[in-house]
Short mmCIF file of C-alpha atoms in Angstrom, two decimals:
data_model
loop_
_atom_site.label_atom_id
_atom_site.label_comp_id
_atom_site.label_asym_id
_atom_site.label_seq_id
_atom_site.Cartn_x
_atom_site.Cartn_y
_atom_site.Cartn_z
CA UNK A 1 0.00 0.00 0.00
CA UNK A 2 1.16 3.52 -1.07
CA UNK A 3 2.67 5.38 1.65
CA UNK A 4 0.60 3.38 4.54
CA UNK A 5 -2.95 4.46 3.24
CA UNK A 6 -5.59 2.40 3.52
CA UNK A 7 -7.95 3.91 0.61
CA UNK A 8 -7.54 4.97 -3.00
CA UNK A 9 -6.98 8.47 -3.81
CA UNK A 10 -9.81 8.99 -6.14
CA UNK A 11 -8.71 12.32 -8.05
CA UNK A 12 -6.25 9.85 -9.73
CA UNK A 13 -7.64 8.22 -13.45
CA UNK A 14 -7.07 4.59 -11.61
CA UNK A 15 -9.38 6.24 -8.73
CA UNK A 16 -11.88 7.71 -10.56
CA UNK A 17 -12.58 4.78 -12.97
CA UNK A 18 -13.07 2.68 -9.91
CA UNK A 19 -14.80 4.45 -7.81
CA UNK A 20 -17.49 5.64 -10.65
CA UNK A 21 -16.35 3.87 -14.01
CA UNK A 22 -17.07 0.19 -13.63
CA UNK A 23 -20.17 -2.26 -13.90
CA UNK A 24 -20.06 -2.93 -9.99
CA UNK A 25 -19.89 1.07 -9.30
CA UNK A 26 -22.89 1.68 -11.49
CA UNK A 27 -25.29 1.76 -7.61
CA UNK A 28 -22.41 4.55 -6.50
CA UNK A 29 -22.45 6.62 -10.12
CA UNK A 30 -25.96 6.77 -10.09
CA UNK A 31 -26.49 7.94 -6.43
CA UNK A 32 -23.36 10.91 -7.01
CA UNK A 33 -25.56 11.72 -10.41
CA UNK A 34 -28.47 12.57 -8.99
CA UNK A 35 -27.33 14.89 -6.36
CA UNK A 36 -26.26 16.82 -9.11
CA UNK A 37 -29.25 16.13 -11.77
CA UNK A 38 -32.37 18.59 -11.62
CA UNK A 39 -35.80 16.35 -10.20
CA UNK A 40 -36.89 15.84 -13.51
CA UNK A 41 -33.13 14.27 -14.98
CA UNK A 42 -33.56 11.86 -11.68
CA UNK A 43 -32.28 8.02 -13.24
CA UNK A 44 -32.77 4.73 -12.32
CA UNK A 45 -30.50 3.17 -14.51
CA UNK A 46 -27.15 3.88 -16.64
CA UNK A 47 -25.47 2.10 -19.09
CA UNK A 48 -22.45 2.54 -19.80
CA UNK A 49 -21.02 3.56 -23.26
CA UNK A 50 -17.45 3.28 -24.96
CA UNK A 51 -15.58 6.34 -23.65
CA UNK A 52 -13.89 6.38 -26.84
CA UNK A 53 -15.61 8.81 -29.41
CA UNK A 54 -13.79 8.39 -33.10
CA UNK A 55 -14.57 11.74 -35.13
CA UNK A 56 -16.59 10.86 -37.97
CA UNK A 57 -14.27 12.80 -40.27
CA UNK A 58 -10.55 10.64 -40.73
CA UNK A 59 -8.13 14.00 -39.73
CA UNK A 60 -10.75 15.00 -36.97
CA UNK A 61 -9.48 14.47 -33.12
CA UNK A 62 -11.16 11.45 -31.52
CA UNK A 63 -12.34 12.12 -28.21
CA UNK A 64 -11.91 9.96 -24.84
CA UNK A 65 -14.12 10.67 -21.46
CA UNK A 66 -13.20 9.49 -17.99
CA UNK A 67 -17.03 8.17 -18.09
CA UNK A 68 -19.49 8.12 -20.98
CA UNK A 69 -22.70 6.97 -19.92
CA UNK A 70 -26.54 7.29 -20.92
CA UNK A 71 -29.89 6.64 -18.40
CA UNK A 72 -32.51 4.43 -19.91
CA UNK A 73 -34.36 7.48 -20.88
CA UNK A 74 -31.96 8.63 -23.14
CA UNK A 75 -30.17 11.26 -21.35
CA UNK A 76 -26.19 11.47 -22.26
CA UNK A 77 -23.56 12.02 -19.19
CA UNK A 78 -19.94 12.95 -19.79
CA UNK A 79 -18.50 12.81 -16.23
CA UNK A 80 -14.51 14.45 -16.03
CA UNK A 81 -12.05 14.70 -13.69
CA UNK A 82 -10.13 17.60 -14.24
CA UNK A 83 -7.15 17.19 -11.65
CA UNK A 84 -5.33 20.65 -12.96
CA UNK A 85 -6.81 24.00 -14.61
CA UNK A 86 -6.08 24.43 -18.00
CA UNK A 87 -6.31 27.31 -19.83
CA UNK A 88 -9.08 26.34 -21.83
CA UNK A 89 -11.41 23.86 -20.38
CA UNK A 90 -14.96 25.40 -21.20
CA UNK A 91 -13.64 24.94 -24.64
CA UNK A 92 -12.98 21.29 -23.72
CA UNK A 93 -16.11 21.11 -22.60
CA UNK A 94 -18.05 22.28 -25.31
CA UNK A 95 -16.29 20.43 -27.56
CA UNK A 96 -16.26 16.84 -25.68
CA UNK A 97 -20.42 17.56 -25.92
CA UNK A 98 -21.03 17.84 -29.49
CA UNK A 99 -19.84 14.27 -29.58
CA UNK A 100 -23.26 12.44 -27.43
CA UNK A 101 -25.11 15.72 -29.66
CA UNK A 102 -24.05 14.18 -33.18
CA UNK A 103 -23.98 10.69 -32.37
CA UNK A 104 -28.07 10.86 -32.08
CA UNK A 105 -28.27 12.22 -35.44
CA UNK A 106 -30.49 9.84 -37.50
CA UNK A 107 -30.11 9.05 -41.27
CA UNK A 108 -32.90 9.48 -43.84
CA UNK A 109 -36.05 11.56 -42.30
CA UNK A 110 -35.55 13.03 -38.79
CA UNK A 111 -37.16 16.22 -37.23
CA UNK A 112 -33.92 16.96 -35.28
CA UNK A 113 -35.36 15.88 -31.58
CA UNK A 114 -32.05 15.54 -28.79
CA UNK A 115 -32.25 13.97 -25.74
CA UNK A 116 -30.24 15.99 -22.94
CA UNK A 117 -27.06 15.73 -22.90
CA UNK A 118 -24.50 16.50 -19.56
CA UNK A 119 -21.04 17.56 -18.96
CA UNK A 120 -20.07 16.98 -15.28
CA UNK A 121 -16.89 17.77 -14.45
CA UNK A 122 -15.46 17.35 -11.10
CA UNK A 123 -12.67 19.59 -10.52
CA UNK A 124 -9.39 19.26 -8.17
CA UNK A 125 -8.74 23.25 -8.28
CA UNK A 126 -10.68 26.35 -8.19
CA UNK A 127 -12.28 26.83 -11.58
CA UNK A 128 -13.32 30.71 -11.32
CA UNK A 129 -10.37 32.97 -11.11
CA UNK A 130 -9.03 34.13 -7.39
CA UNK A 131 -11.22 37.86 -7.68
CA UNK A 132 -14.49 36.27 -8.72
CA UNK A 133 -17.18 36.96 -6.47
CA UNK A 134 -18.88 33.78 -7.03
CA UNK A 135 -16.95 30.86 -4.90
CA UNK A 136 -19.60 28.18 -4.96
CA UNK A 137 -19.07 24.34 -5.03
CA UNK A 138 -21.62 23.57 -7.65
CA UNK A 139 -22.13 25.78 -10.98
CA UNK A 140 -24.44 24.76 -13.62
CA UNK A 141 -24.43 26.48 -16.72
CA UNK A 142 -27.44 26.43 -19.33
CA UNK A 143 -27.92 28.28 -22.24
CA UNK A 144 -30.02 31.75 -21.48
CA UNK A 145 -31.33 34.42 -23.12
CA UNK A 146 -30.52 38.21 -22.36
CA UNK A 147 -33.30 37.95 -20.20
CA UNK A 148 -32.30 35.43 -18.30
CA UNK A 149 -35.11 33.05 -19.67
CA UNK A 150 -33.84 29.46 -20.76
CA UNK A 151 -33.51 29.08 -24.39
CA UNK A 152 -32.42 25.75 -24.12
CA UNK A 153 -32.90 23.61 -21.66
CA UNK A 154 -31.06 20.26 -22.94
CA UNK A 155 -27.61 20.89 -22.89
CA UNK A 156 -26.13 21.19 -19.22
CA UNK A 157 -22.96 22.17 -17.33
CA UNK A 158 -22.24 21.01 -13.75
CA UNK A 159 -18.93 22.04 -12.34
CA UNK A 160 -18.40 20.92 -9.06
CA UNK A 161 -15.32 22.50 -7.50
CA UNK A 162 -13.80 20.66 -4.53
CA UNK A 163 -11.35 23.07 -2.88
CA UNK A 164 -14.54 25.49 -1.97
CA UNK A 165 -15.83 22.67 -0.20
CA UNK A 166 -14.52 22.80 3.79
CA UNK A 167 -17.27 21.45 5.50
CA UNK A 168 -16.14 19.29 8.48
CA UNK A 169 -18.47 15.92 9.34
CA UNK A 170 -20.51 17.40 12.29
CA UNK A 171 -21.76 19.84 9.43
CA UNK A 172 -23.24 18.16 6.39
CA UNK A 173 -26.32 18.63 5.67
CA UNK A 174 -27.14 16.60 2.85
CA UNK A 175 -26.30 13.49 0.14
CA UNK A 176 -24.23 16.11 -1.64
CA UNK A 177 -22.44 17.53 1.13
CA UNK A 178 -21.89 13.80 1.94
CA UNK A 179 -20.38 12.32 -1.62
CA UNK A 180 -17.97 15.48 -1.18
CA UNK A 181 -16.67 15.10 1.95
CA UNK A 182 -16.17 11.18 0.58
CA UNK A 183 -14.17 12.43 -2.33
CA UNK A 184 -12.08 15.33 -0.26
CA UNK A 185 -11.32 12.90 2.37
CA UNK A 186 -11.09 9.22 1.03
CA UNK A 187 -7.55 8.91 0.64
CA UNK A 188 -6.77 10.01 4.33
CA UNK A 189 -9.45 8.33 6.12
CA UNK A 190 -7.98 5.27 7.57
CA UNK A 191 -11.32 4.01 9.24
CA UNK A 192 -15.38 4.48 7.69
CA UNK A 193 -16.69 7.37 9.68
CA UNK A 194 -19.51 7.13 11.28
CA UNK A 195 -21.32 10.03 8.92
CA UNK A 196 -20.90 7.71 6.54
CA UNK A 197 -21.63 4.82 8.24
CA UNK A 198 -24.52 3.73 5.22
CA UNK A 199 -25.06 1.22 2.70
CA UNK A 200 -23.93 3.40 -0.62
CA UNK A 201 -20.80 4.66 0.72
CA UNK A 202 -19.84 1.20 2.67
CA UNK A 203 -19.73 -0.27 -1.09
CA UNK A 204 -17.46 3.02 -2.09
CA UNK A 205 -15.26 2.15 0.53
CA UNK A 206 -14.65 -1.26 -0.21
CA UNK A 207 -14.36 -1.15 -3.59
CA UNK A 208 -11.66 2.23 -2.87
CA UNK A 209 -9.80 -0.02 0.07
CA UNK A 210 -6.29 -0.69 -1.52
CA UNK A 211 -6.14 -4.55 0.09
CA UNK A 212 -8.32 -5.40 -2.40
CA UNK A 213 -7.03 -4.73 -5.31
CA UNK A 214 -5.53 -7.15 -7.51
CA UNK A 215 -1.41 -7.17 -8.68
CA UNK A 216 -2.10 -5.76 -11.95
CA UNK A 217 -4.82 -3.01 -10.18
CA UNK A 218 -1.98 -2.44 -7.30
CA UNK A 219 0.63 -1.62 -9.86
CA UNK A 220 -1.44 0.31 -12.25
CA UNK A 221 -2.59 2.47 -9.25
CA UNK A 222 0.99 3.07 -8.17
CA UNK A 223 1.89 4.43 -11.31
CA UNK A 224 -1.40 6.55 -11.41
CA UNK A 225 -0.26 8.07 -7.88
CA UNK A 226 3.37 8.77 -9.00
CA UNK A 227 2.22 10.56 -12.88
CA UNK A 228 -0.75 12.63 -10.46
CA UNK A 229 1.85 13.59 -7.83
CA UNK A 230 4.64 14.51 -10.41
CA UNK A 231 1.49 16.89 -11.91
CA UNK A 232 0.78 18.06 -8.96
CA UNK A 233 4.32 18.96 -7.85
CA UNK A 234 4.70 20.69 -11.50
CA UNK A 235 1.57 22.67 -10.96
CA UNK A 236 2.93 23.83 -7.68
CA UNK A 237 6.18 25.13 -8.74
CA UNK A 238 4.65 26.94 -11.61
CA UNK A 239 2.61 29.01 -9.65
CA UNK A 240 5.46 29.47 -7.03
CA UNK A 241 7.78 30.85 -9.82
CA UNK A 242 4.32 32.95 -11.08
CA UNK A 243 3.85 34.45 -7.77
CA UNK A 244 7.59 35.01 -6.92
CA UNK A 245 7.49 36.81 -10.39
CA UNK A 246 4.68 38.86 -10.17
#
């Protein structure tokens, strides 16, 4: 086990993809979903769906989510973990979308109905810029009108910064406040605590608990740890040097 910890450090791809990627975290995905989904986008069921997107055009870039998924209703969910800013992600994001928006074109006679389609990212860093007023955990973004009417209501942006959230356990409040402290904590907690002493996040424990991982999962992990905490490191120094410069 990496440095004595007894859970997987889930802002690493390895992480992620277990916690939230795989057939026996579908219960786990769902549940984290729909604290973020509006009452009428509730799901009962995902499937998954190849995270590889080819471009239908042979010099066009092929796109590749953390998680590509779609609800039984039809809804499309793109669900990123962004583990560094980059300068520019919305673009990212509007461009990883119009792949689940073209793929439900239909050929011969079609009148052009979409089914919703979601980008959720989940971001390791503070996504507005240091003097914005607006330092909230959760921002979702749909298209509006200069009146601040919705013009369309089937295209969605949920970005879910975690270094806002600071709650401590004696203060959550609800499932949301719940999944974060989960995420912000998991790799440190050596024990379940009792806040989150229930059935959904027992399973995310166990399947995050490093013991049970296989050889192959252990070593793939370790590498995982060592690219994100080389990033990380990088990250750090450049905005050292940026600071000391400025």
């Amino acid at each position: 086990m990496i440095n004595n910890k007894t859970f997987l450090n889930p802002f690493t791809d390895f992480g992620f993809k277990k916690l939230f990627g795989e057939e026996g975290s579908r219960e786990l995905l769902i549940d984290f979903l729909n604290q973020l989904l509006p009452i009428e986008h509730q799901i009962d069921t995902l499937v998954f769906v190849n995270p590889e997107v080819p471009s239908d055009l042979k010099d066009e870039r092929t796109a590749i989510f953390d998680i590509h998924c779609k609800s039984i209703s039809g809804e499309r969910f793109i669900v990123e973990m962004q583990k560094a800013k980059m300068e520019y992600f919305k673009d990212r994001a509007l461009y990883y979308t119009t792949f689940p928006i073209k793929e439900q074109a239909k050929k011969g006679k079609w009148d052009f109905k979409l089914q919703p389609v979601y980008f959720i990212a989940i971001l390791d860093f503070q996504f507005v810029s240091d003097n914005s007023v607006n330092k909230s955990v959760k921002t979702d973004v749909m298209l509006k009108d200069q009146n601040g009417d919705v013009f369309y209501d089937k295209l969605h942006f949920c970005f879910v910064q975690i270094p806002f959230f600071d709650k401590k356990d004696s203060q959550l409040e609800t499932q949301f406040d719940k999944w974060l402290f989960f995420l912000k904590n998991l790799e440190n907690f050596d024990h379940i605590p009792v806040v989150l002493n229930e059935p959904i996040f027992k399973k995310g424990f166990e399947i995050a608990r490093l013991a049970n991982l296989n050889i192959k999962e252990l070593r793939d992990y370790n590498e995982n740890v060592k690219k994100y905490l080389d990033m990380m490191n990088i990250f750090e120094t450049a905005k050292k040097d940026g600071i000391e410069k400025g």
